[in-house]
Coordinates of C-alpha atoms and ligand atoms in Angstrom, one line a residue:
R1 CA 81.0 57.2 128.6
I2 CA 81.0 53.7 129.9
A3 CA 81.6 52.9 133.5
A4 CA 83.0 49.4 133.3
R5 CA 86.1 50.6 135.2
L6 CA 87.0 53.4 137.5
L7 CA 88.3 56.4 135.9
L8 CA 91.8 57.2 136.8
L9 CA 92.2 60.8 137.4
A10 CA 95.4 62.5 136.4
G11 CA 97.0 64.8 139.0
L12 CA 95.5 68.2 139.3
A13 CA 98.3 69.6 137.2
A14 CA 97.0 73.0 136.6
L15 CA 98.5 74.0 133.3
A16 CA 100.9 76.8 132.5
L17 CA 98.6 78.1 129.9
A18 CA 95.6 77.7 132.0
A19 CA 95.0 81.4 132.5
G20 CA 95.4 82.1 128.7
C21 CA 92.3 83.6 127.3
D22 CA 92.1 85.0 123.8
S23 CA 93.3 88.5 124.8
D24 CA 96.5 87.1 126.4
D25 CA 97.3 85.1 123.4
P26 CA 100.5 86.5 121.7
K27 CA 99.1 85.6 118.3
P28 CA 95.4 85.9 118.5
E29 CA 95.1 86.3 114.7
R30 CA 96.3 82.7 114.3
L31 CA 93.2 81.4 116.1
P32 CA 90.2 82.5 114.1
P33 CA 86.7 82.2 115.6
P34 CA 84.2 79.9 113.9
P35 CA 82.3 81.3 111.0
R36 CA 79.5 82.5 113.3
P37 CA 79.4 82.1 117.1
I38 CA 77.8 79.1 118.8
T39 CA 75.1 80.2 121.1
E40 CA 73.6 78.8 124.3
R41 CA 70.2 79.0 122.7
G42 CA 71.2 76.8 119.8
L43 CA 72.8 74.2 122.2
V44 CA 69.7 74.1 124.4
E45 CA 67.4 73.7 121.4
H46 CA 69.2 70.4 120.6
L47 CA 69.2 69.2 124.2
A48 CA 65.5 70.0 124.6
A49 CA 64.7 68.1 121.4
L50 CA 66.6 65.0 122.7
E51 CA 64.9 65.3 126.0
R52 CA 61.5 65.5 124.3
I53 CA 62.4 62.3 122.3
A54 CA 63.3 60.5 125.5
V55 CA 60.1 61.6 127.3
A56 CA 58.0 60.4 124.3
E57 CA 59.8 57.1 124.0
G58 CA 59.9 55.6 127.5
G59 CA 62.5 57.7 129.1
E60 CA 65.6 56.6 127.1
R61 CA 67.4 56.8 123.8
A62 CA 69.5 53.6 124.0
A63 CA 70.7 51.9 120.8
G64 CA 68.0 49.6 119.4
T65 CA 65.1 51.6 120.9
P66 CA 62.6 54.0 119.3
G67 CA 64.2 56.8 121.2
Y68 CA 67.5 56.1 119.4
T69 CA 65.7 56.0 116.0
A70 CA 64.2 59.4 116.7
S71 CA 67.6 60.7 117.8
V72 CA 69.1 59.6 114.4
Q73 CA 66.2 61.3 112.6
Y74 CA 66.7 64.5 114.6
A75 CA 70.5 64.6 114.0
T76 CA 70.3 63.9 110.3
G77 CA 67.6 66.6 109.9
V78 CA 69.8 69.2 111.5
L79 CA 72.9 68.2 109.5
R80 CA 71.1 68.1 106.1
G81 CA 69.5 71.4 106.9
A82 CA 72.9 72.9 107.5
G83 CA 74.1 71.7 104.1
W84 CA 76.2 68.7 105.2
R85 CA 76.6 65.4 103.3
V86 CA 75.0 62.8 105.6
R87 CA 75.6 59.0 105.6
V88 CA 73.7 56.6 107.8
Q89 CA 75.8 53.5 108.5
E90 CA 74.2 50.2 109.6
V91 CA 75.9 48.7 112.6
P92 CA 75.2 45.1 113.7
M93 CA 74.9 44.9 117.4
A94 CA 73.8 42.5 120.2
L95 CA 70.7 44.3 121.6
W96 CA 70.1 43.7 125.3
R97 CA 66.9 44.5 127.1
E98 CA 65.4 43.8 130.6
R99 CA 61.9 42.5 130.1
S100 CA 61.0 43.3 133.7
L101 CA 62.8 44.7 136.7
A102 CA 65.1 42.3 138.5
T103 CA 64.4 41.1 142.1
L104 CA 67.2 40.7 144.7
T105 CA 67.1 39.5 148.3
V106 CA 70.3 39.4 150.4
G107 CA 69.9 37.7 153.8
A108 CA 66.7 39.1 155.3
S109 CA 66.5 42.2 153.1
T110 CA 64.7 42.6 149.9
L111 CA 66.5 45.3 147.9
E112 CA 64.9 47.9 145.8
P113 CA 65.8 48.0 142.1
I114 CA 67.6 51.1 140.9
R115 CA 67.9 52.6 144.4
D116 CA 69.9 49.5 145.8
F117 CA 70.9 47.5 142.7
R118 CA 70.8 47.4 139.0
V119 CA 71.5 44.8 136.3
P120 CA 74.3 45.8 134.0
G121 CA 74.0 45.6 130.2
Y122 CA 74.5 42.1 128.7
S123 CA 73.9 40.3 132.0
A124 CA 72.4 36.9 131.3
A125 CA 68.9 36.1 132.5
G126 CA 68.4 33.6 135.4
R127 CA 66.9 32.7 138.7
V128 CA 69.5 32.0 141.3
D129 CA 69.4 30.9 144.9
G130 CA 72.6 30.4 146.8
P131 CA 75.1 31.6 149.4
L132 CA 77.1 34.8 148.9
R133 CA 80.9 34.2 148.7
A134 CA 83.3 37.2 148.8
A135 CA 85.9 37.2 146.0
D136 CA 88.0 40.3 146.5
D137 CA 87.6 42.6 143.5
G138 CA 87.3 39.7 141.1
C139 CA 89.9 40.9 138.7
Q140 CA 92.1 37.8 139.1
A141 CA 91.0 34.2 138.8
A142 CA 92.7 33.6 142.2
D143 CA 90.2 35.9 143.8
F144 CA 87.6 33.1 143.4
E145 CA 89.6 30.3 145.1
G146 CA 87.3 30.1 148.1
L147 CA 84.2 29.8 145.9
S148 CA 82.2 26.6 145.6
P149 CA 80.0 25.8 142.6
G150 CA 76.5 27.2 143.3
N151 CA 77.8 30.2 145.2
V152 CA 76.9 33.8 144.3
A153 CA 80.3 35.6 143.9
F154 CA 80.5 38.9 145.5
T155 CA 83.3 41.4 144.6
G156 CA 84.3 45.0 145.1
F157 CA 84.3 47.5 142.1
G158 CA 88.1 47.2 141.6
N159 CA 89.9 48.5 138.5
C160 CA 89.1 46.0 135.7
F161 CA 86.4 45.5 133.3
L162 CA 83.1 43.9 134.4
W163 CA 83.4 41.3 131.7
R164 CA 86.7 40.1 133.2
K165 CA 85.1 39.6 136.7
T166 CA 82.2 37.9 135.0
V167 CA 84.4 35.5 133.1
N168 CA 86.4 34.7 136.2
A169 CA 83.3 34.1 138.3
R170 CA 81.7 31.8 135.8
R171 CA 84.9 29.8 135.4
A172 CA 85.0 29.3 139.2
G173 CA 81.5 27.9 139.1
A174 CA 79.5 30.8 140.4
T175 CA 75.8 30.9 139.5
A176 CA 75.7 34.7 139.6
L177 CA 78.0 37.7 140.3
A178 CA 77.2 40.7 142.6
V179 CA 79.5 43.7 142.3
Q180 CA 79.6 46.5 144.9
T181 CA 79.4 50.0 143.5
S182 CA 79.2 53.5 144.9
T183 CA 76.3 55.7 144.2
S184 CA 75.6 59.4 144.2
G185 CA 72.5 58.8 146.4
R186 CA 70.2 59.0 143.4
G187 CA 70.5 55.3 142.5
V188 CA 72.8 52.8 141.0
A189 CA 74.2 54.0 137.7
F190 CA 73.8 51.8 134.6
A191 CA 77.0 49.9 133.7
T192 CA 77.7 47.4 131.0
L193 CA 79.6 44.1 130.7
A194 CA 80.6 45.4 127.2
V195 CA 80.6 41.8 126.0
A196 CA 77.4 39.9 125.2
R197 CA 76.5 36.4 126.1
L198 CA 78.9 35.7 128.9
G199 CA 76.2 33.4 130.4
L200 CA 76.1 34.7 134.0
P201 CA 73.5 36.8 135.7
V202 CA 75.2 39.9 137.1
V203 CA 74.0 42.6 139.4
M204 CA 75.6 45.9 140.6
M205 CA 74.8 46.5 144.3
R206 CA 75.0 49.6 146.3
K207 CA 78.2 49.6 148.4
D208 CA 76.4 50.2 151.8
V209 CA 73.9 47.4 151.4
A210 CA 74.6 45.0 154.4
A211 CA 75.8 41.8 152.7
R212 CA 78.0 39.2 154.4
D213 CA 79.8 36.1 153.4
G214 CA 77.3 33.2 153.5
D215 CA 74.2 35.3 153.3
R216 CA 71.5 33.6 151.2
V217 CA 71.0 35.4 147.9
Q218 CA 67.9 35.1 145.7
L219 CA 68.2 36.9 142.4
T220 CA 65.9 36.9 139.3
V221 CA 67.1 38.6 136.1
N222 CA 64.7 38.7 133.2
A223 CA 66.7 40.0 130.3
V224 CA 67.2 39.1 126.7
T225 CA 70.0 39.6 124.2
T226 CA 69.1 39.5 120.5
A227 CA 71.1 40.1 117.3
G228 CA 70.0 43.4 115.8
T229 CA 71.3 46.5 114.1
T230 CA 71.7 50.1 115.0
R231 CA 73.0 53.1 113.1
N232 CA 75.9 55.6 113.1
V233 CA 75.4 59.0 111.5
I234 CA 78.4 60.5 109.6
A235 CA 78.3 63.9 108.2
E236 CA 80.9 65.8 106.0
I237 CA 81.4 69.2 104.6
G238 CA 84.1 70.9 102.5
P239 CA 86.3 69.3 99.8
A240 CA 85.5 65.7 98.9
S241 CA 89.1 64.5 99.3
G242 CA 92.3 65.2 101.2
P243 CA 93.0 65.2 104.9
V244 CA 89.9 65.6 107.1
A245 CA 89.5 67.0 110.6
M246 CA 87.1 64.9 112.5
A247 CA 85.1 65.2 115.7
G248 CA 82.5 62.8 117.2
G249 CA 80.5 61.7 120.1
H250 CA 77.9 59.1 120.9
L251 CA 74.3 59.6 120.0
D252 CA 72.8 56.9 122.3
S253 CA 71.9 57.1 125.9
V254 CA 72.0 54.3 128.5
P255 CA 68.7 52.4 128.9
A256 CA 68.5 53.9 132.4
G257 CA 67.7 57.5 131.4
P258 CA 67.4 60.3 128.7
G259 CA 71.2 60.9 128.5
I260 CA 71.2 64.7 128.2
N261 CA 74.6 65.4 129.6
D262 CA 75.8 61.8 128.6
N263 CA 75.9 62.5 125.7
G264 CA 73.3 65.0 124.5
S265 CA 75.9 67.6 125.4
G266 CA 78.4 66.2 122.9
V267 CA 75.7 65.8 120.3
A268 CA 74.4 69.3 120.8
T269 CA 78.0 70.6 120.5
L270 CA 78.5 68.7 117.2
L271 CA 75.1 69.9 115.8
E272 CA 75.9 73.5 116.6
V273 CA 79.3 73.1 115.0
A274 CA 77.5 71.8 112.0
R275 CA 75.2 74.8 111.8
T276 CA 78.0 77.3 112.2
F277 CA 80.2 75.7 109.6
G278 CA 77.3 75.0 107.2
P279 CA 77.4 78.1 105.0
R280 CA 81.2 78.6 105.0
P281 CA 83.2 75.5 105.9
P282 CA 86.8 76.2 107.0
G283 CA 88.0 73.1 105.2
R284 CA 87.2 69.4 105.1
V285 CA 85.4 68.4 108.3
R286 CA 83.6 65.2 109.3
L287 CA 81.4 64.6 112.3
G288 CA 80.5 61.2 113.7
F289 CA 77.5 60.4 115.8
W290 CA 78.1 56.9 117.3
A291 CA 75.6 54.2 118.2
G292 CA 75.9 51.7 121.1
E293 CA 78.7 53.5 123.0
E294 CA 77.0 52.7 126.3
E295 CA 77.0 49.0 125.6
G296 CA 80.7 48.9 124.7
L297 CA 81.8 51.5 122.0
V298 CA 80.0 49.4 119.3
G299 CA 79.4 52.1 116.7
S300 CA 82.8 53.9 116.7
R301 CA 84.5 50.5 116.5
R302 CA 82.4 49.4 113.6
Y303 CA 83.1 52.7 111.8
V304 CA 86.9 52.4 112.2
R305 CA 86.9 48.7 111.3
E306 CA 85.2 49.4 108.0
L307 CA 87.6 52.1 106.9
S308 CA 90.4 51.1 104.4
E309 CA 94.0 51.9 105.3
D310 CA 93.9 54.9 103.0
E311 CA 90.7 56.2 104.5
R312 CA 92.2 55.9 108.0
R313 CA 95.2 57.9 106.9
T314 CA 93.1 60.7 105.7
I315 CA 91.7 61.3 109.2
A316 CA 94.2 64.0 110.3
T317 CA 92.7 64.3 113.8
Y318 CA 89.8 63.0 115.9
L319 CA 88.3 65.1 118.8
N320 CA 85.9 63.2 121.1
L321 CA 83.0 64.8 123.0
D322 CA 81.4 62.7 125.7
M323 CA 79.8 64.6 128.6
V324 CA 80.7 68.2 128.2
G325 CA 78.0 69.9 130.3
S326 CA 78.3 68.2 133.7
P327 CA 76.4 70.1 136.5
N328 CA 79.3 70.1 138.9
A329 CA 81.8 70.3 136.1
V330 CA 85.6 70.1 136.1
P331 CA 86.4 71.0 132.5
A332 CA 89.2 68.7 131.3
I333 CA 91.2 67.8 128.2
Y334 CA 92.4 64.2 127.7
S335 CA 95.8 64.0 129.2
D336 CA 96.5 60.7 127.4
G337 CA 95.4 62.2 124.1
E338 CA 97.7 63.5 121.4
R339 CA 99.9 66.3 122.8
A340 CA 99.8 68.8 119.9
L341 CA 96.0 68.5 119.9
G342 CA 95.9 68.9 123.6
R343 CA 98.0 72.1 123.4
L344 CA 95.6 73.5 120.8
L345 CA 92.6 72.7 122.9
R346 CA 94.2 74.3 126.0
K347 CA 95.1 77.4 124.0
L348 CA 91.5 77.8 122.8
Y349 CA 89.7 77.0 126.1
P350 CA 88.8 80.2 127.8
G351 CA 89.8 79.6 131.3
P352 CA 91.5 77.1 133.6
E353 CA 91.0 73.5 132.8
R354 CA 92.4 70.2 134.0
E355 CA 93.5 67.0 132.5
V356 CA 91.9 63.7 132.6
L357 CA 93.2 60.2 131.9
T358 CA 90.5 58.6 129.8
G359 CA 92.0 55.4 128.7
N360 CA 89.5 53.6 126.5
R361 CA 86.4 54.8 128.2
S362 CA 84.9 56.4 125.1
D363 CA 84.7 56.5 121.3
H364 CA 88.2 58.0 120.7
S365 CA 89.8 54.6 121.5
A366 CA 88.9 52.9 118.2
F367 CA 90.6 55.8 116.3
E368 CA 93.6 55.9 118.6
R369 CA 94.1 52.2 118.1
V370 CA 94.7 52.7 114.4
G371 CA 97.1 55.6 114.8
V372 CA 94.8 58.6 114.4
P373 CA 95.9 61.5 116.6
V374 CA 93.0 61.8 119.2
N375 CA 92.0 64.1 122.0
G376 CA 88.8 65.3 123.6
L377 CA 86.9 67.3 126.1
Y378 CA 85.2 66.1 129.2
T379 CA 83.6 67.7 132.3
G380 CA 83.1 64.6 134.5
A381 CA 80.9 61.8 135.7
T382 CA 81.0 60.3 139.2
E383 CA 84.5 61.7 140.1
P384 CA 84.4 64.2 143.0
G385 CA 84.1 67.8 141.8
P386 CA 83.8 71.1 143.5
G387 CA 82.6 70.8 147.1
G388 CA 83.4 67.0 147.0
R389 CA 80.1 66.3 145.2
P390 CA 80.1 64.2 142.1
R391 CA 80.7 66.0 138.9
D392 CA 77.5 64.5 137.5
P393 CA 75.3 63.0 140.3
C394 CA 72.8 62.0 137.6
Y395 CA 75.4 60.0 135.6
H396 CA 73.6 57.0 133.9
L397 CA 70.4 57.7 135.8
P398 CA 66.9 59.0 135.0
C399 CA 67.8 62.5 136.3
D400 CA 70.3 63.1 133.5
T401 CA 68.0 65.8 132.1
L402 CA 68.3 69.3 130.7
A403 CA 67.6 70.8 134.1
H404 CA 71.0 69.3 135.3
V405 CA 73.2 70.5 132.5
D406 CA 75.6 73.4 133.2
R407 CA 74.8 75.5 130.1
D408 CA 77.7 77.9 130.7
V409 CA 80.3 75.1 130.7
L410 CA 78.7 73.5 127.7
L411 CA 78.8 76.7 125.8
R412 CA 82.6 77.1 126.5
M413 CA 83.2 73.5 125.5
A414 CA 81.2 73.9 122.3
R415 CA 83.0 77.1 121.3
T416 CA 86.4 75.5 122.0
T417 CA 85.4 72.6 119.8
A418 CA 84.3 74.8 117.0
R419 CA 87.5 76.9 117.1
A420 CA 89.7 73.8 117.3
L421 CA 88.0 72.2 114.3
A422 CA 88.1 75.4 112.3
E423 CA 91.8 75.8 113.1
L424 CA 92.6 72.1 112.2
A425 CA 90.7 72.3 109.0
R426 CA 92.4 75.5 108.0
R427 CA 95.9 74.1 108.7
Q428 CA 95.3 70.9 106.7
A429 CA 93.8 72.9 103.8
K430 CA 97.2 74.7 103.3
Ligands
ZN1 ZN1 77.7 57.1 129.4

């Protein structure tokens, strides 16, 4: 899940069917369980494997890193072992790395990287020294009217993409952009401009850092963007033609951490679905493991772009899984997803769940754009959850580890996914 923009939460709309568990279902025989049950043990096995990879490879599994390569190897191994046909798709991508930690001084204070500030993905490199100039939330060009060339623009988080603020700031003559962001107290979460080579150094700064108009800012960003490639993994089972029920989630982590809830949880769900469907597929099913989601949905967009019209039409449905084991979870179904799919997920989910407006924050958006009916499951990132605490206080941080995953919620989400895919595959096989 990418954090370029605040998530808009739908109303709390508890749903009429919220209490419906299997025993209350008037037609339980219409909702078959998956071929064999998904277990917590199986899910945790995948999460532990992904965490071991991150630990061995510098604490991350971001696209273009050895941790991502090892994640691809792990996923393809499990999928082939379960009898799926596996394809690895090359994905061209602008790879962005920080060569060393950035430094930032505002007024008299020297800020601490990660705790106080973090450079977002695709920020330009640069060494900047100039006065801070407030520019509202930076979403409109007019926000920068008070800016003089050489200023460091300073904006609130607002409700637009970071690339938009960056373009506006650059056009107004700013030498860098600082964006205020809220934190869970564990540090500033990784964010991305989603667009490479905008030519401006950008920094996300903790909201409560004392920063005033006119303060002298000294910023050094040592980052590099290179043309490279990464890889999607696509797996299929069942008949070789005809309509296909699809599910997917991103296989990469942010560069800032191991990505075990985001999105090891979705990957573990898909791999367990693969294992349970392996011996006796309910129909034609395809799973997608996407690269470069965290830098701007790169892998899923490439996959959809390379499909022919006919191939797009054969995708009957796409279910997205991105963060389904949040430690302070609010289990949710995409409220802006396709309605019939939403009803099916609601019917299958054992217990109350909410709805969430996801917009284009994850990999379903590429499918939605070409007319594939999409929906998905999500348990939350920085939004307030039970007790007012963030649903995932380790979102895009080094502490996004197995120890912080809610295994019970993950198991329920995974079982819902398996049942939904089995039902969808069965329906389309008729
Ligand atoms: Zn994410």
